[in-house]
Coordinates of C-alpha atoms and ligand atoms in Angstrom, one line a residue:
M1 CA 0.0 0.0 0.0
S2 CA 1.6 3.3 -1.0
R3 CA 0.7 6.4 1.0
N4 CA 0.7 8.7 -1.9
R5 CA -2.9 9.5 -2.6
P6 CA -2.7 12.2 -5.2
K7 CA -4.4 15.4 -4.2
I8 CA -7.1 15.6 -6.8
D9 CA -10.6 16.6 -6.1
W10 CA -13.2 13.9 -6.0
H11 CA -15.6 13.4 -8.9
P12 CA -17.4 10.2 -10.1
A13 CA -14.6 9.3 -12.4
S14 CA -11.6 10.2 -10.2
W15 CA -11.2 6.5 -9.4
Q16 CA -9.8 6.1 -12.9
A17 CA -6.5 7.7 -11.7
Y18 CA -6.0 4.8 -9.2
P19 CA -5.2 1.1 -9.6
A20 CA -8.5 -0.6 -10.1
A21 CA -8.6 -4.2 -9.1
Q22 CA -11.1 -6.7 -10.5
Q23 CA -12.2 -4.6 -13.5
P24 CA -13.1 -6.1 -16.9
S25 CA -10.8 -5.3 -19.7
Y26 CA -13.1 -4.0 -22.5
P27 CA -11.5 -4.3 -25.9
D28 CA -13.8 -1.7 -27.4
H29 CA -13.4 1.6 -25.5
V30 CA -15.7 3.6 -27.7
S31 CA -18.6 1.2 -27.0
L32 CA -17.8 1.3 -23.3
E33 CA -17.9 5.1 -23.2
R34 CA -21.2 5.1 -25.2
A35 CA -22.8 2.6 -22.8
I36 CA -21.7 4.6 -19.7
G37 CA -23.0 7.8 -21.4
D38 CA -26.3 6.2 -22.1
L39 CA -26.6 4.9 -18.6
S40 CA -25.8 8.2 -17.1
Q41 CA -28.9 9.7 -18.9
L42 CA -31.3 7.1 -17.6
P43 CA -33.4 7.8 -14.5
P44 CA -32.0 6.4 -11.2
I45 CA -33.1 3.1 -9.6
V46 CA -33.3 4.5 -6.1
T47 CA -33.7 8.0 -4.6
S48 CA -31.7 10.0 -2.0
W49 CA -34.7 10.0 0.3
E50 CA -34.6 6.2 0.5
I51 CA -30.9 6.2 0.8
E52 CA -31.0 8.7 3.7
N53 CA -33.8 6.6 5.4
L54 CA -31.6 3.6 5.3
K55 CA -28.7 5.5 6.7
E56 CA -30.9 6.6 9.5
Q57 CA -31.9 2.9 10.1
I58 CA -28.3 1.8 10.1
G59 CA -27.5 4.6 12.6
K60 CA -30.2 3.1 14.8
A61 CA -28.7 -0.4 14.4
Q62 CA -25.4 1.0 15.4
R63 CA -27.0 2.1 18.7
G64 CA -28.6 -1.3 19.2
E65 CA -32.1 -0.1 18.4
C66 CA -32.7 -2.4 15.4
F67 CA -31.2 -5.3 13.6
V68 CA -30.1 -5.5 9.9
L69 CA -30.9 -8.6 7.9
Q70 CA -28.9 -8.6 4.6
G71 CA -29.4 -11.5 2.2
G72 CA -29.7 -12.8 -1.3
D73 CA -27.8 -14.6 -4.0
C74 CA -24.0 -14.6 -4.3
A75 CA -24.6 -13.4 -7.8
E76 CA -27.9 -12.6 -9.5
S77 CA -28.2 -13.9 -13.0
F78 CA -30.1 -12.2 -15.8
A79 CA -32.0 -15.5 -16.5
E80 CA -33.3 -15.6 -12.9
C81 CA -34.8 -12.2 -13.1
T82 CA -38.3 -13.8 -13.0
S83 CA -41.4 -13.1 -11.0
E84 CA -41.1 -16.4 -9.2
N85 CA -37.6 -15.8 -8.1
I86 CA -38.1 -12.3 -6.9
V87 CA -41.2 -13.3 -5.0
A88 CA -39.4 -16.2 -3.4
K89 CA -36.5 -14.0 -2.3
L90 CA -38.9 -11.5 -0.9
K91 CA -40.8 -14.1 1.0
I92 CA -37.8 -15.6 2.6
L93 CA -36.5 -12.2 3.7
L94 CA -39.9 -11.3 5.1
Q95 CA -40.3 -14.6 6.9
M96 CA -36.8 -14.4 8.4
S97 CA -37.4 -10.8 9.5
L98 CA -40.6 -11.9 11.3
V99 CA -38.7 -14.5 13.2
L100 CA -36.0 -12.0 14.1
L101 CA -38.5 -9.4 15.1
Y102 CA -40.2 -11.9 17.4
G103 CA -37.0 -13.3 18.9
L104 CA -34.9 -10.1 19.2
K105 CA -37.8 -7.9 20.1
M106 CA -36.6 -5.0 17.9
P107 CA -37.4 -3.7 14.4
V108 CA -35.6 -5.5 11.6
V109 CA -34.2 -3.6 8.5
R110 CA -34.2 -5.8 5.4
V111 CA -31.5 -5.3 2.8
G112 CA -31.6 -7.6 -0.2
R113 CA -28.4 -8.6 -2.1
M114 CA -30.5 -7.8 -5.1
A115 CA -31.2 -5.4 -8.0
G116 CA -27.6 -5.0 -9.1
Q117 CA -25.6 -7.9 -7.6
Y118 CA -24.3 -8.9 -11.0
A119 CA -20.5 -8.4 -10.9
K120 CA -18.2 -10.9 -9.3
P121 CA -14.5 -10.7 -8.2
R122 CA -12.4 -13.6 -9.5
S123 CA -9.2 -15.1 -8.3
A124 CA -7.6 -15.0 -11.8
D125 CA -8.2 -12.8 -14.9
T126 CA -8.2 -15.8 -17.2
E127 CA -9.6 -19.4 -17.1
T128 CA -7.8 -22.2 -19.0
R129 CA -9.5 -25.3 -20.3
D130 CA -7.7 -27.9 -22.4
G131 CA -4.9 -25.5 -23.2
T132 CA -7.2 -22.6 -24.2
S133 CA -7.2 -19.5 -22.0
L134 CA -10.1 -17.0 -22.1
P135 CA -11.1 -14.1 -19.8
S136 CA -12.8 -15.3 -16.6
F137 CA -16.5 -15.0 -16.3
R138 CA -17.1 -11.9 -14.1
G139 CA -20.8 -11.9 -13.8
D140 CA -23.7 -11.3 -16.2
I141 CA -23.1 -7.5 -16.3
V142 CA -19.7 -8.1 -17.7
N143 CA -19.6 -11.2 -20.0
R144 CA -21.3 -14.5 -20.6
S145 CA -20.5 -17.8 -18.8
P146 CA -20.1 -20.3 -21.7
F147 CA -16.5 -21.0 -22.4
T148 CA -16.2 -19.5 -25.9
E149 CA -14.2 -16.5 -27.0
E150 CA -17.3 -14.6 -28.1
D151 CA -19.1 -15.2 -24.8
R152 CA -16.2 -14.3 -22.6
V153 CA -15.3 -10.9 -24.2
P154 CA -16.6 -8.2 -21.9
D155 CA -19.6 -6.6 -23.6
P156 CA -20.5 -3.0 -22.6
Q157 CA -24.1 -3.6 -23.7
L158 CA -24.4 -5.9 -20.7
I159 CA -24.0 -2.9 -18.4
L160 CA -27.2 -1.5 -19.7
R161 CA -29.0 -4.9 -19.6
G162 CA -27.9 -5.3 -15.9
Y163 CA -29.2 -1.8 -15.1
E164 CA -32.5 -2.6 -16.7
R165 CA -32.9 -5.9 -14.8
A166 CA -31.9 -4.2 -11.5
A167 CA -34.7 -1.6 -12.2
L168 CA -37.2 -4.3 -13.1
T169 CA -36.4 -6.2 -10.0
L170 CA -36.8 -3.3 -7.6
N171 CA -39.9 -2.0 -9.4
F172 CA -41.6 -5.4 -8.8
V173 CA -40.4 -5.5 -5.2
R174 CA -41.8 -2.0 -4.6
S175 CA -45.1 -2.8 -6.2
L176 CA -45.5 -5.9 -4.1
I177 CA -44.8 -4.0 -1.0
D178 CA -47.0 -1.0 -1.9
G179 CA -49.8 -3.4 -2.8
G180 CA -49.8 -4.9 0.7
F181 CA -47.7 -8.0 0.2
A182 CA -45.5 -7.2 3.1
D183 CA -48.4 -6.3 5.4
L184 CA -47.9 -8.0 8.8
H185 CA -51.6 -8.8 8.9
H186 CA -51.2 -11.2 6.1
P187 CA -48.1 -13.3 6.7
E188 CA -49.9 -16.2 4.9
N189 CA -48.9 -14.4 1.7
W190 CA -45.3 -15.3 2.5
D191 CA -45.8 -19.0 2.9
L192 CA -43.5 -21.1 0.7
D193 CA -44.2 -24.6 -0.3
W194 CA -42.0 -26.0 2.3
V195 CA -44.0 -24.8 5.2
G196 CA -46.2 -27.9 5.2
H197 CA -43.4 -30.4 5.5
S198 CA -40.5 -28.7 7.2
A199 CA -39.1 -29.6 10.5
L200 CA -39.4 -25.9 11.5
A201 CA -42.9 -25.3 10.1
D202 CA -44.7 -25.7 13.5
R203 CA -42.3 -23.3 15.2
Y204 CA -42.7 -20.7 12.4
H205 CA -46.5 -20.9 12.6
E206 CA -46.5 -20.5 16.3
I207 CA -44.4 -17.3 15.8
V208 CA -46.8 -16.0 13.1
N209 CA -49.8 -16.7 15.3
S210 CA -48.3 -15.1 18.3
I211 CA -47.4 -11.9 16.3
S212 CA -50.9 -11.8 14.8
D213 CA -52.4 -12.1 18.3
S214 CA -50.2 -9.2 19.5
I215 CA -51.2 -7.0 16.6
D216 CA -54.9 -7.8 17.2
F217 CA -54.5 -7.0 20.9
L218 CA -52.7 -3.7 20.2
E219 CA -55.3 -2.7 17.6
S220 CA -58.1 -3.5 19.9
I221 CA -56.8 -1.4 22.7
Q222 CA -55.7 1.4 20.4
G223 CA -58.9 1.3 18.3
R224 CA -56.8 1.7 15.1
A225 CA -54.4 -0.2 12.9
V226 CA -50.8 -0.7 14.1
H227 CA -49.0 1.3 11.4
L228 CA -45.5 1.1 12.6
A229 CA -45.1 -2.6 12.4
Q230 CA -47.3 -3.4 9.4
R231 CA -45.3 -2.0 6.5
S232 CA -41.9 -3.5 5.6
D233 CA -39.5 -1.7 3.3
I234 CA -36.8 -3.6 1.5
Y235 CA -33.6 -1.9 0.6
A236 CA -31.2 -2.9 -2.2
A237 CA -27.5 -3.7 -1.8
H238 CA -24.7 -5.0 -4.1
E239 CA -20.9 -5.1 -4.2
G240 CA -19.8 -1.9 -5.7
L241 CA -17.3 -3.7 -7.8
H242 CA -17.8 -2.6 -11.4
L243 CA -16.8 1.0 -11.1
S244 CA -17.9 2.1 -14.6
Y245 CA -21.4 1.0 -13.7
E246 CA -21.4 2.7 -10.3
Q247 CA -19.9 5.9 -11.8
A248 CA -22.5 6.2 -14.5
Q249 CA -25.4 6.6 -12.0
T250 CA -23.5 8.8 -9.5
R251 CA -25.2 12.2 -9.3
F252 CA -24.7 15.4 -7.5
L253 CA -28.0 16.4 -5.9
D254 CA -28.5 20.1 -5.5
H255 CA -31.0 19.8 -2.7
R256 CA -28.5 17.8 -0.6
Q257 CA -25.3 19.2 -1.9
R258 CA -23.8 15.7 -2.0
W259 CA -23.0 13.0 -4.5
Y260 CA -25.1 9.8 -4.4
N261 CA -24.8 6.4 -6.1
L262 CA -28.3 6.0 -7.3
T263 CA -28.0 2.4 -8.6
T264 CA -28.5 1.0 -5.0
H265 CA -29.1 2.1 -1.5
F266 CA -26.2 0.3 0.0
P267 CA -23.1 -0.6 -2.0
W268 CA -20.3 -2.5 -0.3
I269 CA -16.5 -2.8 -0.9
G270 CA -15.5 -6.4 -1.3
M271 CA -12.6 -8.1 0.4
R272 CA -10.4 -8.0 -2.7
T273 CA -10.9 -4.3 -3.5
A274 CA -10.3 -2.5 -0.2
E275 CA -6.8 -1.3 -0.9
L276 CA -6.4 2.1 0.7
D277 CA -4.9 3.7 -2.4
G278 CA -7.0 1.7 -4.8
A279 CA -9.8 2.9 -7.1
H280 CA -12.7 1.4 -5.1
V281 CA -11.8 3.3 -1.9
E282 CA -11.4 6.5 -4.0
Y283 CA -14.8 6.0 -5.5
F284 CA -16.6 5.2 -2.3
R285 CA -15.1 8.1 -0.3
G286 CA -17.0 10.6 -2.5
I287 CA -20.6 9.2 -2.3
A288 CA -23.0 9.9 0.5
N289 CA -24.6 6.4 0.6
P290 CA -24.4 4.2 3.7
M291 CA -21.7 1.6 2.7
G292 CA -20.3 -1.7 3.8
I293 CA -16.7 -2.9 4.0
K294 CA -16.0 -6.6 3.9
I295 CA -13.4 -7.6 6.4
G296 CA -11.4 -10.9 6.4
S297 CA -8.4 -12.3 8.1
G298 CA -5.9 -10.3 6.0
M299 CA -7.2 -6.9 7.3
S300 CA -4.8 -5.3 9.8
A301 CA -5.9 -2.9 12.6
E302 CA -3.9 0.0 11.0
W303 CA -5.5 -0.7 7.5
L304 CA -9.0 -0.7 9.0
Q305 CA -8.4 2.5 10.9
K306 CA -7.1 4.2 7.8
L307 CA -10.1 3.0 5.8
I308 CA -12.4 4.4 8.4
G309 CA -10.5 7.7 8.3
V310 CA -10.9 8.0 4.5
L311 CA -14.5 6.7 4.2
N312 CA -16.0 8.4 7.3
P313 CA -13.9 11.4 8.1
N314 CA -16.7 13.2 9.9
N315 CA -17.8 10.2 12.0
E316 CA -21.2 10.3 10.4
A317 CA -23.8 8.0 12.0
G318 CA -25.2 5.2 9.8
R319 CA -22.5 5.6 7.2
L320 CA -20.2 2.6 7.8
S321 CA -21.1 -1.1 8.3
L322 CA -18.2 -3.5 8.8
I323 CA -19.1 -6.9 7.4
H324 CA -16.7 -9.4 8.9
R325 CA -16.3 -12.8 7.3
F326 CA -13.5 -14.7 9.1
G327 CA -14.7 -18.3 9.2
A328 CA -15.8 -20.2 12.3
T329 CA -12.2 -21.2 13.2
A330 CA -10.6 -17.8 12.8
I331 CA -13.2 -15.3 14.2
E332 CA -12.2 -15.6 17.9
K333 CA -8.6 -14.8 17.1
N334 CA -9.0 -12.1 14.4
L335 CA -12.1 -10.1 15.4
P336 CA -11.1 -8.8 18.8
P337 CA -8.1 -6.7 17.6
L338 CA -10.2 -5.1 14.9
I339 CA -13.0 -4.2 17.4
K340 CA -10.4 -2.6 19.5
A341 CA -8.9 -0.7 16.5
V342 CA -12.3 0.6 15.5
N343 CA -13.1 1.7 19.1
E344 CA -10.0 3.8 19.0
T345 CA -11.2 5.7 16.0
G346 CA -14.4 7.0 17.7
S347 CA -16.3 6.4 14.5
P348 CA -19.7 4.8 14.9
V349 CA -19.9 1.5 12.9
L350 CA -22.4 -1.2 12.5
W351 CA -20.9 -4.7 12.9
I352 CA -22.5 -7.2 10.6
C353 CA -21.4 -10.9 10.5
D354 CA -21.2 -12.6 7.1
P355 CA -20.8 -16.3 8.2
M356 CA -20.7 -17.5 4.6
H357 CA -17.5 -16.4 2.9
G358 CA -15.0 -17.6 5.6
N359 CA -16.6 -21.1 5.7
T360 CA -16.5 -22.1 2.0
E361 CA -14.9 -25.5 1.4
S362 CA -14.7 -28.2 -1.2
T363 CA -16.1 -31.8 -0.9
A364 CA -14.0 -34.8 -1.9
D365 CA -15.6 -34.5 -5.3
G366 CA -14.5 -30.8 -5.6
V367 CA -18.0 -29.3 -5.1
K368 CA -17.9 -25.9 -3.4
T369 CA -20.1 -26.0 -0.3
R370 CA -20.6 -24.7 3.2
R371 CA -21.5 -26.6 6.4
F372 CA -24.5 -25.3 8.2
E373 CA -22.9 -25.9 11.6
N374 CA -19.9 -23.7 10.7
I375 CA -22.2 -20.9 9.6
A376 CA -24.2 -21.1 12.8
T377 CA -21.1 -21.4 14.9
E378 CA -19.5 -18.4 13.4
L379 CA -22.7 -16.4 14.1
E380 CA -22.8 -17.5 17.7
L381 CA -19.1 -16.7 18.2
A382 CA -19.6 -13.3 16.6
H383 CA -22.3 -12.5 19.1
E384 CA -20.1 -13.7 21.9
V385 CA -16.9 -11.9 20.9
H386 CA -18.8 -8.6 20.5
E387 CA -20.4 -9.0 23.8
N388 CA -17.2 -9.8 25.6
M389 CA -15.6 -6.7 24.0
G390 CA -18.4 -4.4 25.0
S391 CA -19.4 -4.1 21.4
H392 CA -22.5 -5.6 19.7
L393 CA -23.4 -7.5 16.6
G394 CA -26.1 -5.5 14.8
G395 CA -26.7 -7.5 11.6
V396 CA -26.2 -10.5 9.5
H397 CA -25.2 -10.9 5.9
L398 CA -26.2 -14.2 4.2
E399 CA -26.1 -15.8 0.8
L400 CA -29.5 -17.5 0.5
T401 CA -32.4 -18.2 -1.8
G402 CA -36.1 -18.9 -1.5
E403 CA -35.7 -22.0 -3.6
N404 CA -35.2 -25.6 -2.5
V405 CA -31.6 -25.9 -3.5
T406 CA -29.0 -28.2 -2.1
E407 CA -25.8 -26.2 -2.0
C408 CA -24.9 -26.0 1.7
T409 CA -24.9 -29.2 3.8
G410 CA -26.4 -29.8 7.3
G411 CA -29.4 -28.0 8.8
A412 CA -32.6 -29.5 10.2
R413 CA -32.9 -31.8 7.2
G414 CA -29.3 -33.0 7.6
L415 CA -28.2 -32.6 4.0
T416 CA -25.0 -34.5 3.3
D417 CA -22.3 -34.1 0.6
A418 CA -24.2 -36.8 -1.4
D419 CA -27.3 -34.5 -1.5
L420 CA -25.5 -31.7 -3.2
A421 CA -25.8 -33.1 -6.7
R422 CA -29.6 -33.1 -6.4
A423 CA -30.3 -29.4 -6.7
Y424 CA -27.1 -27.4 -6.9
K425 CA -27.9 -24.3 -9.0
S426 CA -25.4 -21.6 -8.0
T427 CA -22.7 -20.9 -10.5
V428 CA -20.8 -19.1 -7.8
D429 CA -21.0 -19.5 -4.0
P430 CA -23.3 -22.1 -2.3
R431 CA -26.4 -20.5 -0.7
L432 CA -28.6 -21.5 2.2
N433 CA -31.9 -22.9 1.0
Y434 CA -35.1 -21.5 2.5
E435 CA -35.2 -24.1 5.3
Q436 CA -31.6 -23.5 6.3
A437 CA -32.1 -19.7 6.1
M438 CA -35.1 -19.9 8.4
E439 CA -33.1 -22.1 10.8
V440 CA -30.3 -19.5 10.8
A441 CA -32.9 -16.8 11.6
M442 CA -34.4 -19.0 14.4
R443 CA -30.9 -19.6 15.8
I444 CA -30.1 -15.8 15.8
A445 CA -33.4 -15.1 17.4
G446 CA -32.6 -17.6 20.1
L447 CA -35.7 -19.7 19.2
V448 CA -34.0 -23.0 18.4
K449 CA -30.7 -24.5 19.4
N450 CA -29.5 -27.5 17.4
N451 CA -31.0 -28.7 14.2
G452 CA -34.4 -27.2 14.9
N453 CA -35.1 -29.8 17.7
G454 CA -34.6 -27.6 20.8
K455 CA -36.8 -24.7 21.7
G456 CA -35.2 -21.9 23.6
Ligands
PEP501 C1 -19.4 -11.9 -1.8 O1 -20.0 -11.3 -0.9 O2 -20.0 -12.6 -2.7 C2 -18.0 -11.8 -1.8 C3 -17.3 -12.0 -2.9 O3 -17.5 -11.6 -0.6 P1 -16.0 -11.2 -0.1 O4 -15.7 -9.9 -0.8 O5 -16.2 -11.0 1.4 O6 -15.1 -12.4 -0.4
CO502 CO1 -20.4 -15.0 -2.5

């Protein structure tokens, strides 16, 4: 890390003067510029009012007044931008948040890894098969996954296609919510097929009934509807990886006198792009959105303190969320020094645990998976470490899907390595299926202990 950040004023393209990791190499610069120009003219996907609302909610979570549930696919795909998929994702997030609300007894802020989670970091720029090397697949917004030269060339048009799908996704989510889909009076709307035959179904329905009774009771004594609890907003988040995409929708808003990234409410800086003098940190420092930083075992205390200094120089509440992803075996050793380092800065942060990315492993057959118990253990340890350090865990970041996939092993249904072949759909990281995701929510909420058998 060099210390020589050039003294240039920030603007949405100032990142281009810095080393930019994990960017596609577009052969056709004229087309790239045209696509970015086109995108910069299109209306935004989100508004600064929504962004500021989320920042306020995150500020509350920093003070322990609410809990943040962040979840969705590792990577969204264009092909899966369907009504069924979006509804299923919404349902699982709503069901989980209901369980968390009930168990933690505080409001839950829902943030989907959705509507723009299309670009992926890769360990190598090229992939070689049978002696042929082609650019790595970097997500649907960059290139196409089939292993042909034509498919793997980064195509600037895909930036526009990604933007359109992000807008379609969020448009549908907003319509569902505005239409009453997320109304707490009608949680039956959120039932997924599994509910009839899941080991956790009874517990879930007890929770739903109990919440409905409480709402009825409150409404009967107040003589009016309970407004505060009945509407649920969903915010959008994605890794702010593809800087041309982020740049194109970054606007200066006169009424706020600040720059906003209007592709999403909450962009985050991934583990591989948090270099202090890199392009991503340069880009992120200039936008007013609340933002996440992924933190793994390679992050030093000094590095983290400097990131906080650059990204939140005025100690603004709600601005920074630190999403740690150490793995169940490393968290106890690596998290405490970072909590101490952050406390020394005086900056408010929201600590979020991502128990997925430090627990990825391969089976004997080379299938990428994660074991439910490691995920649950990391979450429990995260809670414990924060408590012991006088800090607190205010959120969780999960890769999950509303579908009945078999990508992670374990959980109430006891999936084994042999089950993975049955319904493994992810082309990137393995996700919790709906049952496993609900079990995680119940564990966080303190409602079940092991494998859904115990009741807390
Ligand atoms: C991700 O969230 O999908 C990801 C790549 O995470 P990380 O940057 O923490 O490895
Ligand atoms: Co992932």
